[in-house]
Short mmCIF file of C-alpha atoms and ligand atoms in Angstrom, two decimals:
data_model
loop_
_atom_site.label_atom_id
_atom_site.label_comp_id
_atom_site.label_asym_id
_atom_site.label_seq_id
_atom_site.Cartn_x
_atom_site.Cartn_y
_atom_site.Cartn_z
CA MET A 1 20.50 96.50 148.18
CA THR A 2 22.72 93.47 148.53
CA ALA A 3 23.20 91.59 151.78
CA PRO A 4 25.25 91.08 153.80
CA ARG A 5 26.23 94.73 153.84
CA LEU A 6 27.92 97.02 156.26
CA GLU A 7 26.16 100.32 156.81
CA ILE A 8 28.79 102.90 157.71
CA HIS A 9 27.38 105.87 159.55
CA LEU A 10 29.83 108.58 158.59
CA ASP A 11 28.00 111.23 160.61
CA ARG A 12 28.43 109.24 163.83
CA ILE A 13 32.09 108.43 163.12
CA GLY A 14 32.67 112.14 162.38
CA GLN A 15 31.01 113.14 165.67
CA ASN A 16 33.34 110.78 167.58
CA ALA A 17 36.40 112.11 165.81
CA ALA A 18 35.41 115.76 166.39
CA LEU A 19 34.77 115.16 170.09
CA LEU A 20 38.14 113.47 170.56
CA VAL A 21 39.93 116.22 168.56
CA GLU A 22 38.38 118.77 170.89
CA ARG A 23 39.02 116.94 174.15
CA LEU A 24 42.57 115.91 173.35
CA GLY A 25 43.29 119.30 171.77
CA GLY A 26 42.58 120.82 175.17
CA ARG A 27 45.45 118.76 176.49
CA GLY A 28 47.85 119.63 173.70
CA ILE A 29 47.40 116.32 171.88
CA GLN A 30 46.62 116.04 168.17
CA ILE A 31 45.17 112.92 166.54
CA THR A 32 46.55 110.72 163.82
CA GLY A 33 43.26 109.18 162.55
CA VAL A 34 43.81 105.47 161.88
CA THR A 35 41.82 103.97 158.99
CA LYS A 36 43.27 100.45 159.00
CA ALA A 37 40.11 98.73 160.31
CA THR A 38 38.22 100.19 157.31
CA LEU A 39 40.57 98.86 154.61
CA GLY A 40 41.70 102.43 154.10
CA SER A 41 38.25 103.75 153.25
CA PRO A 42 38.56 107.18 151.55
CA GLU A 43 35.01 108.05 152.75
CA VAL A 44 36.00 107.44 156.39
CA ALA A 45 39.35 109.18 155.84
CA ARG A 46 37.60 112.34 154.57
CA VAL A 47 35.27 112.39 157.55
CA LEU A 48 38.23 112.12 159.95
CA LEU A 49 40.06 114.96 158.19
CA GLU A 50 36.91 117.16 158.24
CA ALA A 51 36.68 116.49 162.00
CA GLY A 52 40.14 117.93 162.45
CA VAL A 53 42.61 115.05 162.77
CA ALA A 54 46.17 116.20 162.10
CA ARG A 55 46.91 113.42 159.62
CA LEU A 56 45.86 109.87 158.70
CA GLY A 57 47.51 106.66 159.85
CA GLU A 58 47.38 103.38 157.89
CA SER A 59 49.10 100.05 158.46
CA ARG A 60 49.27 98.91 154.82
CA ILE A 61 50.94 100.58 151.87
CA ASP A 62 48.24 99.19 149.52
CA ASN A 63 45.60 101.12 151.50
CA ILE A 64 47.69 104.28 151.46
CA GLU A 65 48.06 103.98 147.70
CA ALA A 66 44.27 103.55 147.40
CA LEU A 67 43.74 106.68 149.54
CA ARG A 68 46.05 108.63 147.21
CA ARG A 69 44.22 107.32 144.12
CA ALA A 70 40.96 108.49 145.74
CA GLY A 71 42.44 112.02 145.84
CA ILE A 72 43.41 112.27 149.52
CA THR A 73 46.36 114.67 149.77
CA ALA A 74 46.57 114.98 153.55
CA GLU A 75 49.65 113.79 155.40
CA ILE A 76 49.59 110.02 155.88
CA THR A 77 51.71 107.99 158.28
CA LEU A 78 52.46 104.31 157.63
CA ILE A 79 51.97 102.96 161.16
CA ARG A 80 53.51 99.52 160.61
CA SER A 81 57.28 99.38 160.09
CA PRO A 82 57.87 99.46 156.33
CA MET A 83 58.92 96.24 154.65
CA LEU A 84 62.44 96.57 153.31
CA SER A 85 61.09 95.36 149.96
CA GLN A 86 58.53 98.20 149.84
CA VAL A 87 60.57 101.28 150.76
CA ALA A 88 60.13 102.84 147.30
CA ARG A 89 56.35 102.58 147.52
CA VAL A 90 56.42 103.92 151.09
CA VAL A 91 58.38 107.01 150.10
CA ALA A 92 56.20 107.55 147.02
CA SER A 93 52.85 107.49 148.89
CA ALA A 94 53.39 107.97 152.64
CA ASP A 95 54.78 111.17 154.19
CA VAL A 96 55.86 109.59 157.46
CA SER A 97 56.51 106.08 158.69
CA LEU A 98 57.01 104.52 162.13
CA ASN A 99 60.37 102.76 162.22
CA THR A 100 62.59 100.57 164.36
CA GLU A 101 65.25 99.20 161.94
CA MET A 102 68.25 101.19 160.74
CA VAL A 103 68.58 99.16 157.54
CA VAL A 104 65.01 100.13 156.58
CA ILE A 105 65.54 103.82 157.40
CA GLU A 106 68.71 103.75 155.26
CA GLY A 107 66.66 102.23 152.48
CA LEU A 108 64.01 104.94 152.85
CA SER A 109 66.77 107.56 152.68
CA ARG A 110 68.27 106.05 149.52
CA VAL A 111 64.97 105.84 147.62
CA ALA A 112 63.87 109.27 148.89
CA ALA A 113 67.04 110.70 147.32
CA GLU A 114 66.32 108.81 144.08
CA GLN A 115 62.74 110.11 144.02
CA GLY A 116 63.77 113.62 144.99
CA ARG A 117 61.49 113.55 148.00
CA SER A 118 61.83 113.88 151.74
CA HIS A 119 60.40 111.26 154.11
CA GLY A 120 59.51 111.68 157.77
CA VAL A 121 60.61 109.10 160.34
CA VAL A 122 59.18 108.50 163.80
CA LEU A 123 61.32 106.14 165.88
CA MET A 124 59.27 103.71 167.88
CA VAL A 125 60.51 102.94 171.39
CA GLU A 126 59.91 99.62 173.21
CA LEU A 127 58.27 100.36 176.56
CA GLY A 128 57.18 96.88 177.61
CA ASP A 129 54.43 95.61 175.36
CA LEU A 130 57.04 93.72 173.29
CA ARG A 131 55.76 94.37 169.80
CA GLU A 132 57.65 96.98 167.76
CA GLY A 133 60.20 99.27 169.33
CA ILE A 134 63.88 100.14 169.80
CA MET A 135 65.09 99.42 173.34
CA PRO A 136 65.21 102.77 175.23
CA ASP A 137 69.00 102.60 175.77
CA ASP A 138 69.57 102.28 172.01
CA VAL A 139 67.35 105.15 170.86
CA ASP A 140 69.94 107.89 171.26
CA ALA A 141 72.45 106.28 168.90
CA VAL A 142 69.78 105.45 166.29
CA ALA A 143 68.33 109.00 166.46
CA ARG A 144 71.78 110.56 165.92
CA HIS A 145 72.33 108.42 162.87
CA VAL A 146 68.85 109.05 161.44
CA ALA A 147 69.19 112.82 161.95
CA GLU A 148 72.16 112.76 159.55
CA LEU A 149 70.61 110.73 156.74
CA PRO A 150 69.90 112.59 153.51
CA ASN A 151 66.24 113.13 152.51
CA ILE A 152 65.06 111.90 155.92
CA VAL A 153 63.45 114.14 158.53
CA LEU A 154 63.42 112.79 162.06
CA ARG A 155 59.90 113.92 163.03
CA GLY A 156 59.92 112.46 166.50
CA ILE A 157 59.49 109.35 168.61
CA GLY A 158 56.57 107.19 169.62
CA THR A 159 55.52 104.00 171.33
CA ASN A 160 52.82 101.39 171.05
CA LEU A 161 51.35 99.60 174.05
CA ALA A 162 48.39 97.32 174.84
CA CYS A 163 48.59 95.43 171.55
CA HIS A 164 50.67 92.30 172.09
CA SER A 165 51.03 91.93 175.85
CA GLY A 166 48.16 94.16 176.99
CA ILE A 167 50.52 96.53 178.82
CA ALA A 168 48.53 99.63 179.79
CA PRO A 169 49.81 103.12 179.02
CA ASP A 170 50.26 104.79 182.41
CA ALA A 171 51.88 107.77 184.12
CA GLN A 172 55.18 105.91 184.36
CA ASN A 173 55.72 104.66 180.81
CA MET A 174 54.34 107.88 179.34
CA ALA A 175 56.71 109.92 181.53
CA GLU A 176 59.55 107.72 180.27
CA LEU A 177 58.63 108.52 176.63
CA SER A 178 58.31 112.21 177.48
CA ALA A 179 61.72 112.32 179.17
CA LEU A 180 63.31 110.48 176.28
CA ALA A 181 61.83 112.99 173.79
CA ILE A 182 63.09 115.95 175.86
CA SER A 183 66.62 114.56 176.23
CA LEU A 184 66.84 113.65 172.51
CA GLU A 185 65.65 117.10 171.50
CA ALA A 186 68.30 118.70 173.73
CA ARG A 187 71.08 116.49 172.40
CA LEU A 188 70.09 116.87 168.75
CA GLY A 189 69.30 120.57 169.10
CA THR A 190 65.87 120.14 167.51
CA THR A 191 62.16 120.12 168.39
CA PHE A 192 60.13 117.05 167.45
CA ASP A 193 56.74 117.78 165.97
CA ILE A 194 55.49 114.24 166.77
CA VAL A 195 55.77 112.60 170.18
CA SER A 196 53.20 109.83 169.72
CA GLY A 197 52.08 108.21 172.96
CA GLY A 198 50.10 105.32 171.50
CA ASN A 199 46.64 104.23 170.38
CA SER A 200 43.06 104.17 171.70
CA ALA A 201 44.34 102.34 174.81
CA ASN A 202 45.96 105.66 175.82
CA LEU A 203 42.68 107.51 176.23
CA ASN A 204 42.13 106.78 179.91
CA TRP A 205 45.62 108.14 180.58
CA ALA A 206 45.33 111.08 178.16
CA LEU A 207 41.96 112.26 179.45
CA GLY A 208 42.83 111.59 183.09
CA ASP A 209 43.89 114.01 185.78
CA GLU A 210 47.64 113.97 185.33
CA GLY A 211 49.63 116.05 182.85
CA VAL A 212 50.58 114.56 179.48
CA GLY A 213 54.17 115.87 179.46
CA ARG A 214 55.78 116.20 176.07
CA ILE A 215 53.35 113.83 174.36
CA ASN A 216 51.45 115.62 171.58
CA ASP A 217 49.99 112.89 169.37
CA LEU A 218 47.83 109.74 169.65
CA ARG A 219 47.08 107.36 166.80
CA LEU A 220 43.39 106.56 167.18
CA GLY A 221 41.28 103.99 165.27
CA GLU A 222 38.99 101.89 167.45
CA SER A 223 37.86 104.72 169.75
CA ILE A 224 36.78 106.87 166.79
CA LEU A 225 35.13 104.04 164.87
CA LEU A 226 33.50 102.07 167.67
CA GLY A 227 33.47 104.57 170.55
CA ARG A 228 35.41 102.29 172.85
CA GLU A 229 38.75 102.21 174.60
CA PRO A 230 40.30 98.79 174.15
CA LEU A 231 41.79 98.21 177.62
CA ASP A 232 38.49 97.36 179.32
CA ARG A 233 36.26 97.83 176.22
CA ARG A 234 34.35 100.58 177.96
CA THR A 235 32.44 103.20 175.98
CA VAL A 236 34.37 106.47 176.00
CA ASP A 237 32.25 109.21 177.59
CA GLY A 238 30.08 110.90 174.99
CA LEU A 239 31.11 108.72 172.05
CA ARG A 240 28.77 106.78 169.80
CA THR A 241 29.09 103.03 169.53
CA ASP A 242 26.74 102.66 166.57
CA GLY A 243 28.99 103.75 163.71
CA PHE A 244 28.67 100.41 161.91
CA THR A 245 25.67 98.17 161.29
CA LEU A 246 25.75 94.78 159.65
CA VAL A 247 22.62 93.94 157.68
CA ALA A 248 21.90 90.30 156.76
CA GLU A 249 18.98 88.47 155.16
CA VAL A 250 16.84 85.72 156.68
CA ILE A 251 17.02 82.49 154.60
CA GLU A 252 15.19 80.08 156.92
CA SER A 253 12.65 80.74 159.64
CA LYS A 254 10.90 77.93 161.53
CA VAL A 255 9.73 76.83 164.94
CA LYS A 256 12.04 74.01 165.99
CA PRO A 257 12.98 72.11 169.14
CA THR A 258 15.67 73.90 171.24
CA ARG A 259 17.42 70.60 172.00
CA PRO A 260 19.42 68.87 169.25
CA TRP A 261 18.82 65.10 168.87
CA GLY A 262 21.06 62.21 167.84
CA GLU A 263 24.54 61.35 169.16
CA VAL A 264 26.41 64.58 170.16
CA HIS A 265 29.90 65.19 168.75
CA GLN A 266 31.95 68.33 167.98
CA ASN A 267 30.42 70.80 165.58
CA ALA A 268 32.22 72.33 162.57
CA PHE A 269 34.29 74.60 164.83
CA GLY A 270 35.12 72.10 167.57
CA ALA A 271 32.44 73.08 170.07
CA VAL A 272 29.98 70.63 171.65
CA ALA A 273 26.30 71.61 171.84
CA SER A 274 24.83 72.07 175.31
CA PRO A 275 21.74 69.91 175.74
CA HIS A 276 19.29 72.50 177.05
CA ASP A 277 15.68 71.74 176.34
CA LEU A 278 13.48 74.81 176.40
CA GLY A 279 10.73 73.29 174.29
CA ASP A 280 9.99 74.54 170.79
CA ALA A 281 11.10 78.05 169.82
CA PRO A 282 11.21 80.27 166.72
CA ARG A 283 14.64 80.23 165.10
CA ALA A 284 16.00 81.78 161.94
CA ILE A 285 19.09 81.51 159.78
CA LEU A 286 20.72 84.60 158.34
CA ALA A 287 22.96 84.42 155.25
CA VAL A 288 26.12 85.65 156.94
CA GLY A 289 28.88 83.74 158.70
CA ARG A 290 32.51 83.47 159.63
CA GLN A 291 33.61 84.01 156.04
CA ASP A 292 32.15 87.49 156.41
CA LEU A 293 32.99 88.50 159.95
CA ASP A 294 33.46 87.40 163.55
CA PRO A 295 29.90 86.90 164.83
CA ALA A 296 31.07 87.35 168.44
CA GLY A 297 31.42 91.08 167.68
CA LEU A 298 27.75 91.50 166.65
CA VAL A 299 25.00 92.88 168.91
CA PRO A 300 21.57 91.60 167.79
CA PRO A 301 18.49 93.83 167.70
CA GLU A 302 16.17 93.94 170.74
CA GLY A 303 14.41 90.60 171.31
CA VAL A 304 16.82 88.59 169.14
CA GLU A 305 19.54 86.24 170.47
CA ILE A 306 22.46 84.79 168.52
CA LEU A 307 22.63 81.00 169.03
CA GLY A 308 25.67 80.27 166.93
CA SER A 309 27.39 80.56 163.59
CA SER A 310 29.26 78.59 160.97
CA SER A 311 31.14 79.61 157.83
CA ASP A 312 28.01 80.85 156.06
CA HIS A 313 25.16 80.79 158.60
CA LEU A 314 24.19 82.87 161.60
CA ILE A 315 21.55 81.16 163.73
CA VAL A 316 19.29 83.28 165.90
CA THR A 317 16.19 82.92 168.02
CA ALA A 318 13.50 85.54 168.45
CA ALA A 319 10.07 85.99 170.02
CA ALA A 320 8.46 85.30 166.64
CA CYS A 321 9.66 83.85 163.34
CA PRO A 322 10.95 86.66 161.09
CA ALA A 323 9.78 86.41 157.47
CA VAL A 324 12.12 84.75 155.00
CA GLY A 325 13.70 87.51 152.90
CA ARG A 326 13.48 90.06 155.70
CA GLU A 327 16.65 91.94 156.63
CA MET A 328 17.97 92.12 160.16
CA ALA A 329 20.45 94.74 161.40
CA PHE A 330 23.17 94.02 163.98
CA ARG A 331 25.35 96.61 165.66
CA VAL A 332 29.05 95.93 165.03
CA ASP A 333 30.63 96.14 168.47
CA GLY A 334 33.92 94.27 168.07
CA TYR A 335 37.09 95.45 166.37
CA GLY A 336 37.67 91.94 164.97
CA ALA A 337 34.17 91.80 163.49
CA LEU A 338 34.63 95.24 161.92
CA LEU A 339 38.06 94.37 160.53
CA ALA A 340 36.77 91.10 159.03
CA ALA A 341 33.60 92.64 157.60
CA MET A 342 35.48 95.53 155.99
CA THR A 343 38.02 93.16 154.42
CA SER A 344 35.59 90.38 153.34
CA PRO A 345 34.88 90.31 149.61
CA PHE A 346 31.36 89.10 150.44
CA VAL A 347 30.27 92.13 152.50
CA SER A 348 29.25 95.24 150.54
CA ARG A 349 29.34 98.76 151.97
CA SER A 350 26.68 101.38 152.19
CA TYR A 351 27.80 104.83 153.37
CA GLN A 352 25.24 106.85 155.36
CA ARG A 353 25.72 110.53 155.91
C1 LIG B 401 46.33 99.77 164.99
C2 LIG B 401 47.35 100.72 165.47
C3 LIG B 401 46.93 101.93 166.03
C4 LIG B 401 45.46 102.25 166.27
O1 LIG B 401 44.99 101.46 167.33
P1 LIG B 401 43.48 101.62 167.86
O2 LIG B 401 43.42 100.75 169.06
O3 LIG B 401 42.60 101.19 166.76
O4 LIG B 401 43.26 103.05 168.21
C5 LIG B 401 47.89 102.83 166.44
N1 LIG B 401 49.21 102.55 166.28
C6 LIG B 401 49.66 101.42 165.74
C7 LIG B 401 51.11 101.20 165.58
C8 LIG B 401 48.74 100.45 165.32
O5 LIG B 401 49.19 99.31 164.77
#
């Protein structure tokens, strides 16, 4: 087996997805299972579908195309606004896309007609986080226009919070989305099949005591993959946080002083070493670094402490020196670490069932 490698525990990820499908289902909410942190892994996608997610969500058209090539036929939503330059690829591979720009939706309509296909549009509404979204007062006019475009089906509306400004989904902004959906449906004389309240940051709200109104969909990635809600990074009740393990190999292992010597300046990443002297201690270097992932998102095994990292080295201390050539497994706890490890060409993958 090569190292560094990411061990992907499909059984645990599947358990998380199934539990969320069941709990949210009880509240009338279906899940769009988001694969973007896995570089659109078909293995993970299949596990999410088996667990009962309504469809898949992906942020990149390249990943959606890869999922199609791998034989995935389920409905897939492109969850980042399509690039105007990519509308033909979006219509060819994605069933639905989240949109905020009329010119893009017109482009989707034009190429959908050319390709003889129909494309679903969910209009994203700005509710305060200030990333993507149409201002609430403008949604009505856009929706009316979209509803008339050939080869476009207005599937519903949605919003995204807690990503750019850290604005929490709460009773108030979710009620606003609900009310907007209800009034649009009345005015357009239609029923939306997707009213998408947000991402993993919506779980506290969705599983809380209050009603969820007209909201019937959440787009979930991090909570399924890492078992956490991203607002306070708390473990969601009953979910597993050990879906991903990073395995790296020891390339140096020696007892060394704990205090560096010589004149102290900035290190490679601009930090200055703290001059603690705890005597001599075992330390080891693992062949993994910031070119592979974000070491801040790793949890070391019992008895091991991470001292630091550079582009290619992870430095740890332990009770005893681990043998050179031995592998060490770290739990991947951070979304950034997962994203980087899944997209690094240096980290291989090993799927565990
Ligand atoms: C990434 C993303 C999601 C999923 O977010 P998680 O926090 O991983 O659940 C949902 N919607 C949009 C628009 C996204 O970009």
